[in-house]
Coordinates of C-alpha atoms in Angstrom, one line a residue:
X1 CA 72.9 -1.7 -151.8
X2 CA 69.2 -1.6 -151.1
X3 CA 65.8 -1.4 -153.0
X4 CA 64.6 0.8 -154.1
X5 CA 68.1 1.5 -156.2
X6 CA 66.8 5.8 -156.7
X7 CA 66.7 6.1 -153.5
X8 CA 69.8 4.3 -152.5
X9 CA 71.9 6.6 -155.7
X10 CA 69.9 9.8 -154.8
X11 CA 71.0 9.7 -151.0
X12 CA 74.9 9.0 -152.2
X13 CA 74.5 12.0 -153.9
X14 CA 73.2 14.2 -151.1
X15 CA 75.9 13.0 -149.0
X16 CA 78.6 13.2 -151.2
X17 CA 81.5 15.4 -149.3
X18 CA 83.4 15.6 -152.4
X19 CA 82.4 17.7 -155.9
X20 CA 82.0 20.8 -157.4
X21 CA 82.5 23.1 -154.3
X22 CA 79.9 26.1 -156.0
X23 CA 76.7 23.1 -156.7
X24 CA 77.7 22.2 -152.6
X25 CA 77.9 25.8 -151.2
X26 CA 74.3 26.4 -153.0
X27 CA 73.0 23.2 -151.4
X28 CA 74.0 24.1 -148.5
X29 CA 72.5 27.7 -148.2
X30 CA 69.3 26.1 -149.5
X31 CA 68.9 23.9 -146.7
X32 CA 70.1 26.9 -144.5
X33 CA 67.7 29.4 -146.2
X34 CA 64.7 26.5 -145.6
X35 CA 65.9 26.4 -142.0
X36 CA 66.4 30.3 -141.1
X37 CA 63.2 30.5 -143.1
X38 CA 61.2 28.5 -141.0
X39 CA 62.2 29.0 -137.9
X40 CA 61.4 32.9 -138.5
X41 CA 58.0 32.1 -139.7
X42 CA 57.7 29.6 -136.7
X43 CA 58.8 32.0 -134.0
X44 CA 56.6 34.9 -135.4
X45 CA 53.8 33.2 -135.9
X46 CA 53.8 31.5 -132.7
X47 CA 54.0 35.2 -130.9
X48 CA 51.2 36.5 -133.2
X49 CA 49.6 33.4 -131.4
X50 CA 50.0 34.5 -128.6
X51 CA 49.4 38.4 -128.4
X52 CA 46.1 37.1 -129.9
X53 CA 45.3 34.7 -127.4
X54 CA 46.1 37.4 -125.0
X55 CA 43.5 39.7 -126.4
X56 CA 40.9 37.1 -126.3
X57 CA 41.4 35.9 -122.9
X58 CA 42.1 39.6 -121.3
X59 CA 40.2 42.0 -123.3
X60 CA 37.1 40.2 -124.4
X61 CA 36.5 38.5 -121.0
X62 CA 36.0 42.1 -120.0
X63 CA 33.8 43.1 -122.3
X64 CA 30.4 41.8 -123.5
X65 CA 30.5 39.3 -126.5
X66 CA 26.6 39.7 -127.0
X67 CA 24.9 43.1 -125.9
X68 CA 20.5 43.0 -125.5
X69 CA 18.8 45.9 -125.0
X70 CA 15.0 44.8 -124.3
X71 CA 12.3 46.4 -127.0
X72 CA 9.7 48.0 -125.8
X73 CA 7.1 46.1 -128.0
X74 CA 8.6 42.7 -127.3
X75 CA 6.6 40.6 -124.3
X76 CA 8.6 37.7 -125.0
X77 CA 12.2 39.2 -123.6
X78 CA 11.9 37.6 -120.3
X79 CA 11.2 34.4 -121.6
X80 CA 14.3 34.8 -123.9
X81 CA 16.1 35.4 -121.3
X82 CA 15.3 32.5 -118.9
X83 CA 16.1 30.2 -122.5
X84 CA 19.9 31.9 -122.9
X85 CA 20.4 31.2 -119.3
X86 CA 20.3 27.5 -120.0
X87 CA 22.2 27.7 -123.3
X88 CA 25.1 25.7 -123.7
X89 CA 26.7 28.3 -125.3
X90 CA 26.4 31.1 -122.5
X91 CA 29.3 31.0 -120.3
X92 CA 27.6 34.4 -118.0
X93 CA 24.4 36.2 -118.7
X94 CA 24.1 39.5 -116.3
X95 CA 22.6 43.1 -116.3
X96 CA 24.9 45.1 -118.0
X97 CA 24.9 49.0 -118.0
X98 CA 27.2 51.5 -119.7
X99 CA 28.0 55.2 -120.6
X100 CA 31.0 57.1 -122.1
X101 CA 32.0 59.7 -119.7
X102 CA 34.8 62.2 -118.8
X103 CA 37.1 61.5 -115.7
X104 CA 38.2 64.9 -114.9
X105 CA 40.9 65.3 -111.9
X106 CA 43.3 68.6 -111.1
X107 CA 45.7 66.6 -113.5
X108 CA 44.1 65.3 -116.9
X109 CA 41.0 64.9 -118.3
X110 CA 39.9 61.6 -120.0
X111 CA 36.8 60.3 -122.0
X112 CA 36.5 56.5 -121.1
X113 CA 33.7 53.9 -120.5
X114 CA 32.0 53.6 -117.6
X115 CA 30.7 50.4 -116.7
X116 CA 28.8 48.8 -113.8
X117 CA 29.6 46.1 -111.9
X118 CA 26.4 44.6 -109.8
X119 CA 26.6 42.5 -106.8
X120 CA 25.5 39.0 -107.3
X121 CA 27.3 38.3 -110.3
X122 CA 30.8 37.3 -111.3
X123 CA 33.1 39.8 -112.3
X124 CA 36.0 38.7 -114.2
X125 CA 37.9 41.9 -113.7
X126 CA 38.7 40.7 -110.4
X127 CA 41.1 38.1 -111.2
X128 CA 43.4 41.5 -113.1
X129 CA 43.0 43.2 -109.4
X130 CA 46.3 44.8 -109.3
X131 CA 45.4 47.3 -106.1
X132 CA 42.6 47.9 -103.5
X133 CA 39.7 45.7 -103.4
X134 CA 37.1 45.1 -105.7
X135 CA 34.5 44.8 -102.8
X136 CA 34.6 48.2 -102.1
X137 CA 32.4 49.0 -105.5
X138 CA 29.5 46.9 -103.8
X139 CA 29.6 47.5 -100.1
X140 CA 29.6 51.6 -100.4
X141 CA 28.2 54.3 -102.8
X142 CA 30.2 56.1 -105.9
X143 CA 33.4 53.7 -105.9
X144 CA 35.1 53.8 -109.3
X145 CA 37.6 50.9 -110.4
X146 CA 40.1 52.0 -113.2
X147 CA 43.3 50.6 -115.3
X148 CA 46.7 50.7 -113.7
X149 CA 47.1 53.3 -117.2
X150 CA 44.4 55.4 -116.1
X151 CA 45.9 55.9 -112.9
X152 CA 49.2 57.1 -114.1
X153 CA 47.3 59.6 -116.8
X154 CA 44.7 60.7 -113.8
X155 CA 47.8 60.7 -111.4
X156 CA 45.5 59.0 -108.7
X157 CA 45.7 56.2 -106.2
X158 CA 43.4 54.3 -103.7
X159 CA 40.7 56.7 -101.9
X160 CA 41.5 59.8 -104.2
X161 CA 38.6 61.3 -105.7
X162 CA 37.4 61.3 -109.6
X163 CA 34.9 63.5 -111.0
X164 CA 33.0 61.4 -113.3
X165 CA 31.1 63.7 -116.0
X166 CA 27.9 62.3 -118.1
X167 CA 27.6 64.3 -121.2
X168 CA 24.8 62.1 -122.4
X169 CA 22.6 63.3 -119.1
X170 CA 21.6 66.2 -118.4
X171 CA 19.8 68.0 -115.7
X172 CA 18.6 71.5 -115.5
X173 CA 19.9 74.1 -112.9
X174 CA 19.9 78.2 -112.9
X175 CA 22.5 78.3 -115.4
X176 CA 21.0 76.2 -118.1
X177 CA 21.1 72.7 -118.6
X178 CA 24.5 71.0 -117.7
X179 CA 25.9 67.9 -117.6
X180 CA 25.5 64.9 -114.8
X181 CA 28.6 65.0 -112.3
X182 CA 29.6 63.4 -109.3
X183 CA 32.3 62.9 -107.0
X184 CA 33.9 58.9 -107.5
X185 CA 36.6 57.9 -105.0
X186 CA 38.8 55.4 -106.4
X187 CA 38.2 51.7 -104.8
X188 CA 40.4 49.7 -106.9
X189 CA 43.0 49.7 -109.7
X190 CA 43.0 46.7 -112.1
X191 CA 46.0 45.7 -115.0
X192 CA 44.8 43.6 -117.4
X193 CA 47.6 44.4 -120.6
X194 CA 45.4 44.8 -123.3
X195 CA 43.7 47.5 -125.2
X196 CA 40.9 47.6 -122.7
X197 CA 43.0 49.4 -120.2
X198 CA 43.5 52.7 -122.1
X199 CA 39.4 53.1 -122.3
X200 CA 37.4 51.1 -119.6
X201 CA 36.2 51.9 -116.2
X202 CA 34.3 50.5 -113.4
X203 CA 31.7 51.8 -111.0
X204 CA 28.7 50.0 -108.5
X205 CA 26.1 49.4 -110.9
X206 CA 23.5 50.8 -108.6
X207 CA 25.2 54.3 -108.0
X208 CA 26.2 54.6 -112.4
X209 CA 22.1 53.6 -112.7
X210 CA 21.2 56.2 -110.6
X211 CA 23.8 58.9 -112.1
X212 CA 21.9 57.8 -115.9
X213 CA 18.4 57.8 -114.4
X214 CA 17.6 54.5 -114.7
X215 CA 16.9 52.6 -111.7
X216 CA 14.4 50.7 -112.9
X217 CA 16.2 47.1 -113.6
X218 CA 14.0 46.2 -116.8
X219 CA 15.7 49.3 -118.3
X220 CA 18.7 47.7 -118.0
X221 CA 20.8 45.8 -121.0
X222 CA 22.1 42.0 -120.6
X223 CA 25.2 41.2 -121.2
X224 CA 26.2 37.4 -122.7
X225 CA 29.5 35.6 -122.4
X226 CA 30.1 33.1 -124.7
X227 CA 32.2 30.3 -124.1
X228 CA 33.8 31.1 -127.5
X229 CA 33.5 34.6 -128.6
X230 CA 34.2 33.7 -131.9
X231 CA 31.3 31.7 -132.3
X232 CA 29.0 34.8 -132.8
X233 CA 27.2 32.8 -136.1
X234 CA 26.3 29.8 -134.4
X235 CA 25.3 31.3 -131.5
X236 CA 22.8 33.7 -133.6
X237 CA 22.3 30.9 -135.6
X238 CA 21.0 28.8 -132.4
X239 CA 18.5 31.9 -131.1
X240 CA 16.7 33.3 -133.7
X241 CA 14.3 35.0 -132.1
X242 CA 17.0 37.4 -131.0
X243 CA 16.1 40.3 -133.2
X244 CA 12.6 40.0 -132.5
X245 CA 12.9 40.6 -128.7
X246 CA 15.7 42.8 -128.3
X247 CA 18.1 45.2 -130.3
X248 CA 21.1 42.9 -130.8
X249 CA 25.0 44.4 -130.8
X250 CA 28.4 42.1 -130.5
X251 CA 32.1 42.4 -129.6
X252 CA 33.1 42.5 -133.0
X253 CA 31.2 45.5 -134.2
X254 CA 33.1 47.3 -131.4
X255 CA 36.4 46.0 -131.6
X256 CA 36.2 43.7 -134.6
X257 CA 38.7 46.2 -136.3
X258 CA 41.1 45.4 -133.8
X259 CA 41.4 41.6 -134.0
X260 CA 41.0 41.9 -138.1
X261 CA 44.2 43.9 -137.6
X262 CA 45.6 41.6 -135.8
X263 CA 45.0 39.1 -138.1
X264 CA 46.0 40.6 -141.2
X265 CA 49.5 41.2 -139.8
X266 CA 49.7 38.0 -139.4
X267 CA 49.1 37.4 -142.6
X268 CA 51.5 39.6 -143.7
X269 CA 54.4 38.6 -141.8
X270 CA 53.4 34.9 -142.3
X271 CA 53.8 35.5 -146.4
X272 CA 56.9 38.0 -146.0
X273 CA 58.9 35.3 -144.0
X274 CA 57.8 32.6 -146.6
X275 CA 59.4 34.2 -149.4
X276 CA 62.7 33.2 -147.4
X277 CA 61.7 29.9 -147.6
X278 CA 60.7 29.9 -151.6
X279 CA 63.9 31.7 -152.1
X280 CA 66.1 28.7 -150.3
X281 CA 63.8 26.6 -152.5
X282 CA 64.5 27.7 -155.6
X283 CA 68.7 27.4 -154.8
X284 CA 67.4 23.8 -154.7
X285 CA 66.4 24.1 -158.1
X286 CA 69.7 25.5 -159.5
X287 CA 71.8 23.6 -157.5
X288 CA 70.3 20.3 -159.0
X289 CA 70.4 21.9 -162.1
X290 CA 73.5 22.6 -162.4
X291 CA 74.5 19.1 -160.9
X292 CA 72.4 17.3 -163.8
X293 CA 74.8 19.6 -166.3
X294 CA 77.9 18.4 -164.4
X295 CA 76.7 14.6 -163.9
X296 CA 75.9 13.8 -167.6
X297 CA 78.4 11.3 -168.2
X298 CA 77.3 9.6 -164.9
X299 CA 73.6 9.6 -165.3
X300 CA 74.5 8.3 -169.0
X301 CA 76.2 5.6 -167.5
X302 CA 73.6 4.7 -165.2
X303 CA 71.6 4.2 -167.9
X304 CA 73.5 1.7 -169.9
X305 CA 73.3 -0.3 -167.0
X306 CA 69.6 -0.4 -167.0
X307 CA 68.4 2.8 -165.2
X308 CA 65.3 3.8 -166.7
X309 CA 64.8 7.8 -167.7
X310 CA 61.7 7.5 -164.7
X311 CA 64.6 5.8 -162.4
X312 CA 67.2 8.8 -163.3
X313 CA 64.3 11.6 -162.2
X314 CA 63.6 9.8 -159.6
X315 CA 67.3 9.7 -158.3
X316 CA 67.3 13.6 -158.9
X317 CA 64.1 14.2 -156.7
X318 CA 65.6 12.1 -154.2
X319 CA 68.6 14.7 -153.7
X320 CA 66.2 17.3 -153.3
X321 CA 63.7 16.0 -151.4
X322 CA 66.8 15.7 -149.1
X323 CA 67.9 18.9 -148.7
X324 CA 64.3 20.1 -148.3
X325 CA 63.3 17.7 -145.9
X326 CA 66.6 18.3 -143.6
X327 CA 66.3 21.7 -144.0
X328 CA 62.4 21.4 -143.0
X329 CA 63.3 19.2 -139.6
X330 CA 66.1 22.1 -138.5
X331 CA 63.7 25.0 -139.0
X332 CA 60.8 23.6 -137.5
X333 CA 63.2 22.4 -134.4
X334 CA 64.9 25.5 -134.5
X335 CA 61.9 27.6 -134.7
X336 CA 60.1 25.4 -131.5
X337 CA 63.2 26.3 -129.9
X338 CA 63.6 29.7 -130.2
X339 CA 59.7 30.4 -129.9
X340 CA 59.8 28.5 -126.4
X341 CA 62.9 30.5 -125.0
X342 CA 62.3 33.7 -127.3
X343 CA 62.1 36.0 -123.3
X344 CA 64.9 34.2 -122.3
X345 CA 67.1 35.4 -125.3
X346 CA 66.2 38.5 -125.5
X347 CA 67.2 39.2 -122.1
X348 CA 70.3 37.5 -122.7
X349 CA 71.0 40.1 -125.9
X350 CA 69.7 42.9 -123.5
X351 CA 66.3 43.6 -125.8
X352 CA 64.6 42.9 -123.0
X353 CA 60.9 44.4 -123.2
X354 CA 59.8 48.0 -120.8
X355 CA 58.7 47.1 -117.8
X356 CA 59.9 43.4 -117.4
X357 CA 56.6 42.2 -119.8
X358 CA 57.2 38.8 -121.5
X359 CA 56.5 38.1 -125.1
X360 CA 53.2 35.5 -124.9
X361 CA 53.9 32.4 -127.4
X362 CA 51.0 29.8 -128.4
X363 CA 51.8 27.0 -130.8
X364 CA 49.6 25.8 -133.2
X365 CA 50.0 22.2 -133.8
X366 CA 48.0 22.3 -137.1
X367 CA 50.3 25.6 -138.0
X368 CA 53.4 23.7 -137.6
X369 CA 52.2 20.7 -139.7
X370 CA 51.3 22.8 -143.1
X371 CA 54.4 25.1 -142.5
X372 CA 56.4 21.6 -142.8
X373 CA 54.6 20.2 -145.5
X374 CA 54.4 23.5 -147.4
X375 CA 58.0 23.5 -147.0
X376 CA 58.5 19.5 -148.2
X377 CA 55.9 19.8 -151.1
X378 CA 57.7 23.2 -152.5
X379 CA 61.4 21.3 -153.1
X380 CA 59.5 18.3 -154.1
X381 CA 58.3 20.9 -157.1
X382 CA 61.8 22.4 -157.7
X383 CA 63.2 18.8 -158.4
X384 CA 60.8 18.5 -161.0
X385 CA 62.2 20.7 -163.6
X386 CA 65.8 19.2 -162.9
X387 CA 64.5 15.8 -162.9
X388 CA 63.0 15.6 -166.0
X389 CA 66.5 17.1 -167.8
X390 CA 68.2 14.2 -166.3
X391 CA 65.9 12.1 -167.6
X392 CA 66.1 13.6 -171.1
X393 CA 69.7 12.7 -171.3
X394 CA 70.8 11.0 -174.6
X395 CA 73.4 8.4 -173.2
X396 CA 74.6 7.8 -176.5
X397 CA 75.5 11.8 -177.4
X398 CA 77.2 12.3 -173.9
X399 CA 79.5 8.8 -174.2
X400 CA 79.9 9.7 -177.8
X401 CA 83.6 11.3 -177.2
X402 CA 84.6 9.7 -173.7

């Protein structure tokens, strides 16, 4: 026997093969229920991870994170300018132009935004390239890049023609004012998988400036990447003068909806698939209160041979610190498991996703740790109910009749 003896009694007990078969068939589906329990929440929440990862790397690299557009009264822009280019913060700073227009072909007709792409400057939608080239939009007039989605809805390929339709500019003719048109031909298709493929277009930025009627390159906005897009506060925080010098808009007032979505289901699913887990918990709780019912004339005896009533608690607590804990180590490999080979399985099992795509999975080390000790400190709190009834135990009352 070893010190300390609570521990040493409070492990026999855990392991005991032999006893009442009903208080052993409740341990055992608490430690199963902790297990399934967290290897769901583990698996989900490591896809959630991932699909949201996936949004930040290929929809808001495509997209501006901060949006200027110079004031008229403001002579300080340029110098603002010349500051952000030297932040630490700003990962790109270009010219950034945009409309919402209407691609029109014998086929479908689509509202989308158009934006421009101007030589000089990195492009990040070239690394999602999935036909044509890319240098197309610089080296000749009125080449439009769409999505790999738009393509299928516009039915058109490389070198096919798109009208592109402005109804924010108009021009006068005989008939009346109309709308700006012109004739795109289709240099590139680009597949990115996220949202931004069902809405966002691509054009040279000189020929969509001279379709809007602004040539003139002071006219134009700026667009700022962040190194963190999330960092929005301490970036605004950094440049104050911001508001003064331009009118300021953000990522997240145009698709902040969409990543607070994202992030509520999380949420969601995160507290559904815990409820397994304080469900398993609390069969910990009635299996060690039913044990403490059955075990009288044991725990009695304990204490006639000098087991305090802290000592007998402590024995009890033990027990079910031991199912949690094991049940805690099998879930959280388990759920690593399953998260790391989740495409593999469900190709196995034929649930294979449309199109071949693969479920993305991120871990998050500091998720896996509170999920584990969430789990531990919640059957650390069921023992304590059955605990302290052990500890009550008269051992005079229950050796009164053996």
């Amino acid at each position: 026997m070893f010190q300390p003896v609570s521990l040493f009694v409070g492990l026999r007990y855990a392991k005991a093969a032999k006893g009442n078969a009903f208080i052993s068939f409740i341990s055992f589906f608490s430690i199963a229920g902790i297990a399934l329990g967290l290897m769901s929440l583990i698996t989900v929440s490591s896809v959630m991870n991932g699909f949201e990862q996936s949004l930040k790397t290929a929809m808001l690299d495509l997209i501006p994170h901060v949006q200027l557009t110079p004031l008229s009264s403001s002579e300080n822009s340029a110098k603002t300018i010349e500051h952000l280019t030297n932040s630490k913060e700003v990962k790109r700073l270009q010219p950034y132009l945009t409309s919402d227009v209407i691609l029109q072909t014998n086929k479908e007709l689509l509202g989308v935004r158009l934006q421009g792409v101007f030589a000089g400057y990195t492009n990040p939608i070239e690394q999602h390239i999935y036909s044509g080239s890319s240098a197309r939009l610089s080296d000749s007039k009125y080449q439009l890049m769409i999505s790999r989605y738009l393509s299928s809805k516009l039915g058109v390929g490389i070198g096919d023609e798109i009208r592109v339709i402005m109804p924010d500019v108009t021009s006068y003719t005989p008939l009346g004012r109309v709308p700006m048109q012109r004739l795109f031909s289709v240099a590139a298709i680009y597949d990115s998988s996220s949202e931004a493929d069902t809405s966002l277009a691509f054009a040279d930025g000189k020929s969509l400036a001279r379709l809007m009627r602004k040539t003139d390159r002071a006219s134009h906005d700026v667009s700022i990447t962040l190194h963190d897009a999330f960092a929005l506060d301490e970036f605004y925080a950094a440049n104050p003068q911001l508001e003064h010098d331009f009118a300021v808009d953000d990522w997240q007032s145009q698709q902040g909806t969409l990543f607070a979505a994202v992030a509520m289901e999380k949420r969601i699913m995160s507290l559904l698939l815990g409820l397994i887990v304080i469900v398993a918990v609390f069969n910990i709780l009635s299996a060690l209160s039913m044990m403490v019912s059955e075990k009288q004339g044991e725990v009695a005896i304990l204490q006639t041979l000098g087991f305090t009533p802290q000592m007998i608690g402590r024995v009890f607590m033990v027990q079910g610190l031991y199912n949690g804990f094991l049940g805690t180590v099998i879930g959280v490999a388990l759920g690593i498991a399953v998260a790391n080979y989740i495409n593999e399985i469900l190709a196995f099992s034929g649930l294979s996703l449309l199109g071949g795509a693969r479920l993305p999975v991120v871990f998050s080390q500091s998720g896996l740790v509170t999920m584990a000790l969430v789990s531990v400190l919640l059957s650390f709190i069921a023992t304590l109910y059955p605990a302290k009834k052990a500890a009550n135990v008269l051992p005079a009352e229950v050796l009164r009749y053996e």
